[in-house]
Coordinates of C-alpha atoms in Angstrom, one line a residue:
M1 CA -24.5 -59.8 0.1
V2 CA -23.4 -63.1 -1.3
V3 CA -20.6 -64.7 0.7
D4 CA -17.4 -65.5 -1.1
P5 CA -17.6 -69.3 -1.6
L6 CA -13.8 -69.6 -1.5
S7 CA -13.6 -68.3 2.1
G8 CA -14.0 -71.0 4.7
S9 CA -13.2 -72.5 8.0
L10 CA -9.8 -71.7 9.5
W11 CA -9.5 -75.3 10.8
M12 CA -10.1 -76.8 7.3
E13 CA -6.8 -75.3 6.1
Y14 CA -5.0 -77.9 8.1
D15 CA -3.6 -80.9 6.1
P16 CA -6.2 -83.6 6.3
G17 CA -3.6 -86.3 6.1
P18 CA -3.9 -89.6 4.1
A19 CA -7.2 -90.5 2.7
R20 CA -8.7 -93.7 4.2
P21 CA -10.3 -96.2 1.8
A22 CA -14.0 -96.6 1.4
L23 CA -15.5 -99.8 2.8
E24 CA -15.8 -102.6 0.3
G25 CA -17.4 -106.0 0.8
A26 CA -18.2 -107.3 4.3
A27 CA -16.4 -106.5 7.5
E28 CA -16.8 -107.5 11.2
A29 CA -16.0 -105.6 14.4
E30 CA -16.9 -105.6 18.0
V31 CA -18.0 -102.0 17.7
A32 CA -19.0 -100.0 14.6
V33 CA -19.1 -96.2 15.0
V34 CA -21.0 -94.2 12.4
G35 CA -19.7 -90.7 12.0
G36 CA -16.2 -89.3 12.1
G37 CA -16.7 -86.1 14.0
V38 CA -15.6 -85.4 17.6
A39 CA -18.1 -87.7 19.3
G40 CA -17.5 -90.6 16.8
L41 CA -13.7 -90.3 16.9
C42 CA -13.5 -90.0 20.7
T43 CA -15.8 -93.0 21.2
A44 CA -13.8 -95.1 18.7
W45 CA -10.5 -94.1 20.3
E46 CA -11.6 -94.8 23.8
L47 CA -12.8 -98.2 22.9
A48 CA -9.7 -99.1 20.9
R49 CA -7.6 -98.0 23.8
A50 CA -9.6 -100.4 26.0
G51 CA -8.8 -103.3 23.6
H52 CA -11.9 -103.5 21.5
R53 CA -11.9 -104.1 17.7
V54 CA -13.4 -101.0 16.2
V55 CA -14.4 -99.8 12.8
L56 CA -15.4 -96.2 12.1
L57 CA -17.4 -95.2 9.0
E58 CA -17.5 -91.6 7.7
A59 CA -19.5 -90.4 4.8
D60 CA -16.9 -87.8 3.7
R61 CA -13.5 -87.2 5.3
I62 CA -13.1 -87.4 9.1
A63 CA -13.3 -84.2 11.1
T64 CA -14.5 -82.1 8.2
G65 CA -18.1 -81.4 8.8
V66 CA -19.5 -79.8 12.0
T67 CA -16.3 -80.6 13.8
G68 CA -14.3 -78.9 11.0
H69 CA -16.5 -75.8 11.3
T70 CA -16.8 -75.3 15.0
T71 CA -15.3 -72.4 17.0
A72 CA -13.5 -75.0 19.1
K73 CA -14.1 -73.5 22.6
L74 CA -13.5 -76.2 25.1
S75 CA -15.5 -75.2 28.2
A76 CA -17.9 -76.4 30.9
L77 CA -19.4 -72.9 31.0
H78 CA -22.3 -73.3 28.6
G79 CA -24.1 -70.0 28.6
R80 CA -26.8 -70.0 31.3
V81 CA -27.2 -73.8 31.4
Y82 CA -26.7 -74.4 35.1
A83 CA -29.6 -72.5 36.5
E84 CA -31.8 -74.1 33.9
V85 CA -30.5 -77.7 34.5
R86 CA -31.0 -77.2 38.2
S87 CA -34.5 -75.9 37.7
V88 CA -35.5 -78.8 35.3
H89 CA -33.5 -81.7 36.5
G90 CA -32.5 -80.8 40.1
A91 CA -29.3 -79.8 41.9
R92 CA -27.7 -83.2 41.6
A93 CA -28.1 -83.2 37.9
A94 CA -26.5 -79.8 37.6
R95 CA -23.5 -81.2 39.6
L96 CA -23.3 -84.2 37.3
Y97 CA -23.5 -82.0 34.2
A98 CA -20.7 -79.8 35.5
H99 CA -18.4 -82.7 36.5
S100 CA -18.8 -84.6 33.3
Q101 CA -18.2 -81.5 31.1
Q102 CA -15.1 -80.3 33.1
L103 CA -13.7 -83.9 32.9
A104 CA -14.0 -83.5 29.1
V105 CA -11.9 -80.4 29.2
E106 CA -9.3 -82.1 31.2
R107 CA -9.4 -85.2 29.0
V108 CA -8.3 -83.2 25.9
A109 CA -5.4 -81.7 27.9
E110 CA -4.3 -85.1 29.2
V111 CA -4.6 -87.0 25.9
S112 CA -2.9 -84.3 23.8
E113 CA 0.0 -84.4 26.2
E114 CA 0.1 -88.1 26.4
L115 CA 0.0 -88.6 22.6
G116 CA 2.2 -85.6 21.8
I117 CA -0.6 -83.9 19.8
D118 CA 0.3 -80.3 19.1
C119 CA -3.3 -78.9 18.8
D120 CA -2.7 -75.3 19.9
L121 CA -4.3 -76.0 23.3
E122 CA -4.4 -72.9 25.4
R123 CA -5.8 -72.9 29.0
L124 CA -7.7 -69.7 29.9
P125 CA -10.9 -68.5 31.6
A126 CA -14.4 -68.6 30.1
F127 CA -17.0 -65.9 30.4
T128 CA -20.7 -65.6 29.9
Y129 CA -21.4 -61.9 29.8
T130 CA -24.2 -59.3 29.3
E131 CA -24.1 -55.7 28.2
D132 CA -27.7 -55.3 29.5
P133 CA -28.1 -54.1 33.1
G134 CA -31.5 -55.8 33.1
Q135 CA -29.8 -59.2 32.7
V136 CA -27.3 -58.9 35.6
D137 CA -29.5 -60.7 38.1
A138 CA -29.9 -63.6 35.8
L139 CA -26.1 -63.9 35.4
R140 CA -25.7 -63.6 39.2
A141 CA -28.1 -66.6 39.5
E142 CA -26.1 -68.5 36.9
A143 CA -22.8 -67.9 38.7
D144 CA -24.5 -69.2 41.9
A145 CA -25.9 -72.2 40.1
A146 CA -22.5 -73.0 38.5
L147 CA -20.7 -72.6 41.9
E148 CA -23.3 -74.9 43.6
A149 CA -22.7 -77.4 40.8
G150 CA -19.0 -77.6 41.9
L151 CA -17.3 -75.3 39.4
P152 CA -15.0 -72.5 40.5
A153 CA -17.3 -69.9 39.0
S154 CA -17.7 -66.3 40.1
F155 CA -19.7 -63.2 39.2
T156 CA -17.8 -60.1 38.0
T157 CA -18.4 -56.8 36.4
R158 CA -15.0 -56.7 34.7
T159 CA -13.7 -58.8 31.9
P160 CA -10.6 -58.6 29.6
L161 CA -12.9 -57.6 26.7
P162 CA -12.1 -54.2 25.1
F163 CA -15.6 -52.9 25.8
P164 CA -17.6 -52.6 29.0
V165 CA -20.0 -55.2 30.2
A166 CA -22.8 -55.0 32.8
G167 CA -21.9 -58.4 34.3
A168 CA -20.3 -61.7 33.6
V169 CA -19.9 -65.3 35.0
R170 CA -16.2 -66.2 35.0
L171 CA -14.9 -69.8 35.1
E172 CA -11.2 -70.6 35.4
G173 CA -9.4 -73.5 33.9
Q174 CA -11.1 -73.7 30.5
A175 CA -9.5 -74.0 27.0
Q176 CA -9.4 -73.4 23.3
F177 CA -7.7 -75.5 20.7
H178 CA -7.4 -76.6 17.1
P179 CA -10.1 -79.4 16.8
R180 CA -8.8 -81.0 13.6
K181 CA -5.2 -81.2 14.8
Y182 CA -6.4 -82.9 17.9
L183 CA -8.8 -85.3 16.2
L184 CA -6.5 -86.3 13.4
G185 CA -3.9 -87.1 16.0
L186 CA -6.5 -89.2 17.8
A187 CA -7.4 -90.9 14.5
A188 CA -3.7 -91.8 13.9
D189 CA -3.5 -93.4 17.3
L190 CA -6.8 -95.2 16.8
E191 CA -5.3 -96.9 13.7
R192 CA -2.1 -97.6 15.6
L193 CA -4.2 -99.4 18.1
G194 CA -5.8 -101.6 15.4
G195 CA -8.9 -99.6 14.7
R196 CA -10.0 -99.1 11.1
I197 CA -11.4 -96.0 9.5
H198 CA -13.3 -95.9 6.3
E199 CA -14.0 -92.6 4.6
R200 CA -16.4 -91.9 1.7
T201 CA -18.6 -94.6 3.3
R202 CA -22.2 -93.5 3.8
V203 CA -24.3 -95.8 6.0
T204 CA -27.9 -96.0 4.9
R205 CA -29.3 -99.0 6.8
L206 CA -29.2 -100.4 10.3
R207 CA -30.4 -103.9 11.3
E208 CA -30.4 -104.4 15.1
G209 CA -29.7 -107.9 16.4
S210 CA -26.9 -110.2 17.4
P211 CA -24.9 -109.0 15.6
C212 CA -26.1 -105.7 14.4
R213 CA -25.6 -105.0 10.7
L214 CA -24.8 -101.7 8.9
T215 CA -25.2 -101.4 5.2
T216 CA -23.7 -98.6 3.1
D217 CA -25.0 -96.9 -0.1
R218 CA -22.6 -99.1 -2.1
G219 CA -23.8 -102.4 -0.6
A220 CA -20.9 -103.0 1.8
T221 CA -21.8 -104.3 5.2
V222 CA -20.4 -104.3 8.8
D223 CA -21.5 -106.8 11.4
A224 CA -20.8 -105.7 14.9
R225 CA -22.0 -106.5 18.4
H226 CA -22.4 -102.8 19.2
V227 CA -23.2 -99.8 17.0
V228 CA -22.7 -96.1 17.9
V229 CA -24.6 -93.5 15.8
A230 CA -22.6 -90.3 16.1
T231 CA -23.8 -88.5 13.0
H232 CA -24.5 -85.1 14.6
Y233 CA -28.2 -85.4 13.8
P234 CA -29.2 -89.1 14.1
V235 CA -29.6 -90.8 10.7
F236 CA -31.4 -93.6 12.4
D237 CA -34.2 -92.4 14.7
R238 CA -36.2 -95.2 16.2
S239 CA -37.0 -93.2 19.3
L240 CA -38.3 -90.2 17.3
L241 CA -35.6 -87.9 18.5
F242 CA -36.4 -85.6 15.6
T243 CA -39.5 -84.5 17.6
R244 CA -37.1 -83.4 20.4
L245 CA -34.2 -81.8 18.4
E246 CA -34.1 -78.3 17.0
P247 CA -31.3 -77.5 14.5
K248 CA -29.8 -74.1 14.5
R249 CA -27.2 -72.6 12.2
E250 CA -24.6 -69.9 13.3
L251 CA -22.2 -67.8 11.2
V252 CA -18.5 -67.3 11.9
V253 CA -16.1 -64.6 10.8
A254 CA -12.4 -64.4 11.5
G255 CA -9.5 -62.0 10.8
P256 CA -6.1 -61.0 12.2
V257 CA -5.8 -58.4 15.0
P258 CA -2.8 -57.1 16.9
A259 CA -1.8 -59.5 19.7
D260 CA -2.4 -56.8 22.3
L261 CA -6.1 -56.9 21.4
D262 CA -6.3 -60.6 22.4
P263 CA -8.6 -60.6 25.4
G264 CA -7.1 -63.8 26.7
G265 CA -10.3 -65.8 27.2
V266 CA -13.4 -67.4 25.6
F267 CA -16.5 -65.3 25.7
L268 CA -20.2 -65.7 25.0
T269 CA -23.3 -63.5 25.3
E270 CA -26.8 -64.8 24.3
E271 CA -27.8 -61.3 23.3
G272 CA -28.3 -60.1 19.7
G273 CA -28.6 -63.6 18.2
T274 CA -25.6 -64.8 20.2
R275 CA -22.0 -63.4 20.1
S276 CA -19.1 -65.7 20.8
V277 CA -15.5 -64.6 20.8
R278 CA -12.1 -66.4 21.0
T279 CA -8.7 -66.1 19.3
A280 CA -6.3 -68.4 17.6
P281 CA -2.5 -68.3 16.9
T282 CA -1.4 -67.1 13.5
G283 CA 2.3 -68.1 13.6
D284 CA 3.2 -64.4 14.0
P285 CA 3.7 -63.5 17.7
G286 CA 2.5 -60.0 17.0
R287 CA -0.9 -61.1 15.5
R288 CA -3.8 -63.3 16.7
L289 CA -6.8 -64.4 14.7
L290 CA -10.0 -63.1 16.1
V291 CA -12.9 -65.6 15.7
V292 CA -16.5 -64.3 16.2
T293 CA -19.6 -66.4 16.0
G294 CA -23.3 -65.5 16.1
E295 CA -26.5 -64.7 14.2
K296 CA -28.2 -67.9 15.1
F297 CA -31.1 -69.0 12.8
T298 CA -33.0 -72.1 11.8
P299 CA -31.7 -73.7 8.6
G300 CA -34.0 -73.2 5.6
T301 CA -35.9 -70.2 7.0
A302 CA -33.7 -67.3 5.8
E303 CA -35.2 -64.9 3.2
E304 CA -33.3 -63.9 0.1
G305 CA -30.2 -62.0 1.0
E306 CA -30.7 -62.5 4.8
V307 CA -27.7 -64.7 5.3
G308 CA -25.4 -62.2 3.7
E309 CA -26.9 -59.5 5.8
R310 CA -26.3 -61.6 8.9
Y311 CA -22.6 -61.9 8.0
A312 CA -22.4 -58.2 7.5
R313 CA -24.0 -57.6 11.0
L314 CA -21.5 -59.9 12.5
E315 CA -18.6 -58.2 10.9
R316 CA -19.9 -54.7 12.0
W317 CA -20.2 -56.0 15.5
A318 CA -16.6 -57.2 15.5
R319 CA -15.2 -54.0 14.1
E320 CA -17.2 -51.8 16.5
R321 CA -15.8 -53.7 19.5
F322 CA -12.3 -54.7 18.3
G323 CA -11.4 -52.0 15.8
P324 CA -10.4 -52.4 12.1
L325 CA -10.7 -56.0 11.0
E326 CA -10.0 -57.5 7.6
V327 CA -12.1 -60.6 7.5
T328 CA -10.1 -63.5 6.0
H329 CA -12.4 -66.4 6.9
R330 CA -16.2 -66.9 6.8
W331 CA -17.9 -70.1 7.5
A332 CA -21.0 -71.5 9.3
T333 CA -21.7 -74.2 11.8
Q334 CA -24.7 -76.1 12.8
D335 CA -25.9 -77.9 16.0
N336 CA -29.0 -79.3 17.5
W337 CA -30.8 -78.2 20.7
T338 CA -32.7 -80.7 22.9
T339 CA -36.0 -79.8 24.5
D340 CA -34.4 -79.7 28.0
R341 CA -30.9 -78.3 27.2
V342 CA -29.1 -81.6 28.0
P343 CA -27.6 -83.7 25.2
Y344 CA -28.9 -87.2 24.3
V345 CA -26.1 -89.7 24.8
G346 CA -26.9 -93.3 25.4
R347 CA -29.4 -95.9 24.2
L348 CA -30.9 -95.1 20.7
H349 CA -34.4 -96.2 21.9
P350 CA -36.0 -97.9 25.0
G351 CA -35.6 -101.4 23.6
A352 CA -32.0 -100.9 22.3
R353 CA -29.5 -103.3 23.8
H354 CA -26.5 -102.7 21.6
V355 CA -27.2 -99.4 19.7
Y356 CA -26.2 -96.0 21.1
V357 CA -26.5 -92.4 20.0
A358 CA -24.9 -89.0 20.7
T359 CA -26.5 -85.8 19.6
G360 CA -28.0 -82.5 20.9
F361 CA -24.9 -80.6 22.0
A362 CA -26.5 -77.2 21.7
G363 CA -23.4 -75.4 20.4
W364 CA -21.0 -77.1 22.9
G365 CA -19.9 -80.0 20.8
M366 CA -16.3 -80.0 21.8
S367 CA -16.8 -80.7 25.5
G368 CA -20.0 -82.6 24.7
G369 CA -18.4 -84.8 22.1
V370 CA -15.4 -85.7 24.3
M371 CA -17.8 -86.4 27.2
A372 CA -20.0 -88.6 24.8
G373 CA -17.0 -90.6 23.7
A374 CA -16.1 -91.4 27.3
L375 CA -19.7 -92.2 28.3
L376 CA -20.5 -94.4 25.3
A377 CA -17.2 -96.3 25.6
A378 CA -18.1 -97.0 29.2
R379 CA -21.7 -98.1 28.3
V380 CA -20.4 -100.4 25.6
R381 CA -18.1 -102.0 28.2
G382 CA -21.0 -102.5 30.6
R383 CA -20.2 -99.6 32.9
E384 CA -22.5 -96.8 33.9
P385 CA -20.9 -93.5 35.0
A386 CA -22.9 -91.5 37.5
W387 CA -24.2 -89.2 34.8
T388 CA -25.6 -92.0 32.6
S389 CA -29.2 -91.3 33.4
L390 CA -28.8 -87.5 33.0
Y391 CA -27.9 -87.9 29.3
D392 CA -30.0 -91.0 28.5
P393 CA -31.9 -90.2 25.3
V394 CA -35.0 -92.2 26.4
R395 CA -35.7 -89.8 29.3
L396 CA -38.8 -87.7 29.0
R397 CA -39.9 -85.0 31.4
P398 CA -43.4 -84.0 30.3
L399 CA -43.7 -80.7 32.2
R400 CA -40.5 -79.4 30.5
E401 CA -40.3 -81.3 27.2
V402 CA -43.9 -81.7 25.9
P403 CA -44.5 -77.9 25.4
A404 CA -41.2 -77.6 23.5
M405 CA -41.9 -80.8 21.5
L406 CA -45.4 -79.4 20.5
R407 CA -43.8 -76.1 19.4
L408 CA -41.2 -77.9 17.3
Q409 CA -43.8 -80.1 15.7
A410 CA -46.0 -77.1 15.0
Q411 CA -43.1 -75.6 13.1
V412 CA -42.6 -78.8 11.1
A413 CA -46.3 -79.0 10.3
K414 CA -46.2 -75.4 9.1
H415 CA -43.4 -76.2 6.6
F416 CA -45.1 -79.5 5.5
V417 CA -48.3 -77.6 4.6
G418 CA -47.4 -74.0 4.2
D419 CA -44.3 -74.5 2.0
R420 CA -46.5 -76.3 -0.6
A421 CA -49.0 -73.5 -0.8
P422 CA -49.6 -71.9 -4.2
G423 CA -47.6 -68.7 -4.6
A424 CA -44.9 -69.7 -2.3
Y425 CA -42.3 -70.1 -5.1
A426 CA -41.0 -68.5 -8.2
D427 CA -43.5 -68.7 -11.0
S428 CA -41.0 -69.8 -13.6
V429 CA -37.4 -70.9 -14.1
A430 CA -36.8 -67.7 -16.0
E431 CA -37.3 -65.7 -12.7
V432 CA -34.2 -67.4 -11.1
R433 CA -31.4 -64.9 -11.3
P434 CA -27.6 -65.8 -11.6
G435 CA -26.2 -66.8 -8.2
Q436 CA -29.7 -67.4 -6.9
G437 CA -32.0 -70.3 -6.3
A438 CA -35.8 -70.8 -5.9
V439 CA -38.4 -73.5 -5.7
V440 CA -40.4 -73.6 -8.9
R441 CA -43.6 -75.5 -9.7
V442 CA -43.1 -77.3 -13.0
G443 CA -45.8 -79.6 -14.4
G444 CA -47.1 -80.2 -10.9
R445 CA -43.7 -81.0 -9.5
L446 CA -41.7 -78.8 -7.0
L447 CA -38.2 -78.3 -8.3
A448 CA -35.3 -76.6 -6.5
V449 CA -33.6 -74.6 -9.2
H450 CA -30.3 -72.8 -9.0
R451 CA -28.8 -70.6 -11.7
D452 CA -25.0 -70.4 -11.5
E453 CA -23.0 -67.2 -12.3
A454 CA -22.5 -68.4 -15.9
G455 CA -26.3 -68.8 -16.4
G456 CA -26.4 -72.6 -16.2
L457 CA -29.3 -74.3 -14.4
H458 CA -29.1 -76.9 -11.7
A459 CA -32.4 -78.5 -10.9
V460 CA -33.2 -81.1 -8.3
S461 CA -36.3 -82.3 -6.5
A462 CA -37.4 -79.8 -3.8
R463 CA -38.5 -82.5 -1.4
C464 CA -35.9 -83.4 1.3
T465 CA -35.1 -87.1 1.2
H466 CA -35.3 -87.3 5.0
L467 CA -39.1 -86.9 5.5
G468 CA -40.2 -84.9 2.6
C469 CA -40.2 -81.2 3.7
V470 CA -39.6 -78.6 0.9
V471 CA -36.1 -77.3 0.9
H472 CA -35.2 -73.5 0.8
F473 CA -32.2 -71.8 -0.8
N474 CA -29.5 -70.3 1.4
D475 CA -28.0 -67.7 -1.0
G476 CA -25.3 -66.8 1.5
E477 CA -23.9 -70.3 1.4
R478 CA -25.4 -71.5 -2.0
A479 CA -27.0 -74.5 -0.5
W480 CA -30.5 -76.0 -0.2
E481 CA -31.7 -76.4 3.4
C482 CA -34.5 -78.3 5.0
P483 CA -36.4 -76.1 7.5
C484 CA -37.9 -79.2 9.3
H485 CA -34.8 -81.1 10.5
G486 CA -31.8 -79.3 9.1
S487 CA -30.6 -81.5 6.3
R488 CA -28.5 -79.5 3.7
F489 CA -27.6 -80.2 0.1
D490 CA -25.4 -78.5 -2.5
V491 CA -26.9 -77.1 -5.7
S492 CA -26.5 -80.5 -7.5
G493 CA -28.4 -82.3 -4.7
R494 CA -25.4 -83.9 -2.9
V495 CA -25.9 -84.3 0.9
L496 CA -23.9 -81.8 2.9
E497 CA -25.5 -82.5 6.2
G498 CA -27.9 -85.0 7.6
P499 CA -30.2 -86.5 8.8
A500 CA -30.8 -87.1 5.1
T501 CA -28.7 -89.9 3.6
R502 CA -29.8 -89.7 0.0
P503 CA -29.2 -86.9 -2.5
L504 CA -32.0 -84.8 -4.0
E505 CA -33.1 -86.4 -7.3
R506 CA -31.9 -84.6 -10.4
E507 CA -34.5 -83.1 -12.6
R508 CA -34.6 -81.7 -16.1
V509 CA -36.1 -78.2 -16.8
E510 CA -36.4 -76.0 -19.8
D511 CA -34.8 -72.6 -19.6
A512 CA -37.2 -70.1 -21.1
A513 CA -34.3 -67.8 -21.9
D514 CA -32.9 -70.1 -24.5
G515 CA -35.4 -72.9 -25.0
V516 CA -32.9 -75.5 -24.0
D517 CA -33.3 -78.3 -21.5
D518 CA -30.8 -78.0 -18.7
V519 CA -29.9 -80.6 -16.2
N520 CA -27.3 -81.1 -13.5
G521 CA -23.9 -82.6 -14.0
P522 CA -22.9 -85.8 -12.3
Q523 CA -23.7 -85.9 -8.6
G524 CA -21.2 -86.7 -5.9
G525 CA -22.0 -89.2 -3.2
G526 CA -20.1 -87.8 -0.2
A527 CA -21.2 -85.5 2.6
G528 CA -19.8 -82.4 4.0
D529 CA -20.7 -83.3 7.6
A530 CA -18.4 -85.2 9.9
G531 CA -21.0 -87.5 11.2
A532 CA -23.6 -87.1 8.4
A533 CA -23.0 -90.7 7.7

C-alpha cells in the first residue's frame, strides 16, 4: 500500500497567514530562538512579553513541521510516566513533573482566552487504558503514582470509549486544541510585541561567546546574548545528546464520524504499537473528526511496503472499534525519547552560559513545548523554577541511562556497519520500480535512487549529512530516512526533518532502461520540520 501523497495533516489545512521574510545581512537581538515549532514560539513569546528583544529563525514556515503534524492532545497524563519517573528520579521529581505539565495545560487555556485566540480548545478528561487484564495492576500503580504526584487521577474500569477496557487511569481537566491556530495567534502577538520572525532561514552554525553568533545557510548572521535551540532534534549537539535520544515515528489517520460516537476525551494505550484517540470539530454539529494515532517505529527501519501496511492496520483498528470510517486524512509525526523518559530542557552542555535547548518530549510535545517555553524564558531571565534540575539536559543517572545509551549506540553502530554490507541494496538502478526507492552501489558510491511514477529517476547520495549513516526509503511517505538519528529528506535530497541541516548531494546515474543519464531537478532549501532549523 502506497499512501496517497495528497492526503495530509488536518492542522495544515489552516491558513498559514502572511509569509515572513528570510533573514538577510546581519541582525542583533537579546535572544535568538532557532526553530518555529511549539517550544520555539512559546519561548520567544514568553520572552517578548517580558520585554526582551527577540528574533526567531525557522527553516521553513512556522508551525508546519512536527507541530503541524501532532495529534494536539494537551495533557499531563503521559501514558505510564509517573510510576517510572518516581522509580528513577524519586517522588519529588514526579510531583514536579506533574505540576509543570499541568501548568502548561492551564497556560494554553489562559493565553488563548487573554489573546482571544479561537483554537478549538476543549476541556475534557484524559485516559490511559488497557484491554489486557494482565496490565491492570500496572495501571493501578500508575493511578496511585499520578495521585501521589498531585494530580486528581483515579483508576476506573469504565471509559466513554465504545468498546470495553480492562482498566484505565482517568485524569480530569485536560484538553485538546488546534495547535496551529494557537501558535499562529501567538506568533502574531509576538510580532505585535516587537519580536521578529524570519522564515525560510536555516541556521547552520553556532558560535558561543559574548555575544553568541548564529550563521545561516545564506551567510546571514544574528548576534545575541542568549540562544535557544528548539529544533525538535538538536541541530547543535555539544553535549552529545544524540547518544541519549531515540527518534520514533507514528502514523495518524482521521475521518468523520457521527457526533454521538465522540467519546468525549483523549485516550491512549501503549498496546499494539500504541493507539491514541481524540476528536476534532468539523463545522457540522452532527459530525466529529476521529483522529487515531499509532504504529510507532524507528525512522529508516521499515521494510518495503511496511509503512503502507501499518496505515492499513491503523485504519482497521479504528473501524473495528468505531464503525465505518472513511479516512480523509493521513499523516505521520515524529518525536524523540530520552533515556530516562524526562525531556531535556535547559543548558545545551555543562559549560554553556547562554545557550539552551529543548528536546525529547516523547510524544507529548504540546504540554512539553509549552512547559519548555516557560522554563527557558525563566532561565534566560536568571530565574530557576523548582523543576529546573529535573529537566536539565546535563543530568546523567548512570544506573538508568547508561544501559539505554549503550543500546542506542549499538543500534547506530549496526547501521553504520551493517547498512554498508555488500548485498544490502539493489544491484542496479534498473531494479528500482516506479514509485519506489532503493540504495544502489554505483561505481563504489552508495546512491539513494527513487523512480517516480512517470519513470524519471532522482538520485542523491545515500549518506546522511548529519553523521554519515546510510538512509533508507520510506515508500509509504516517499522520503529518505536516517535510521541513526531520524533525519528525513525528500526524493530530491531536501531536508524534511533534522538534525541534518544540509541536503543530500545530487548524483547522476544512467538508467539502463534507456541508456540516458538522469539527474534530479533543482533542489529546494527549506525544511518540512518546524524546528528543523
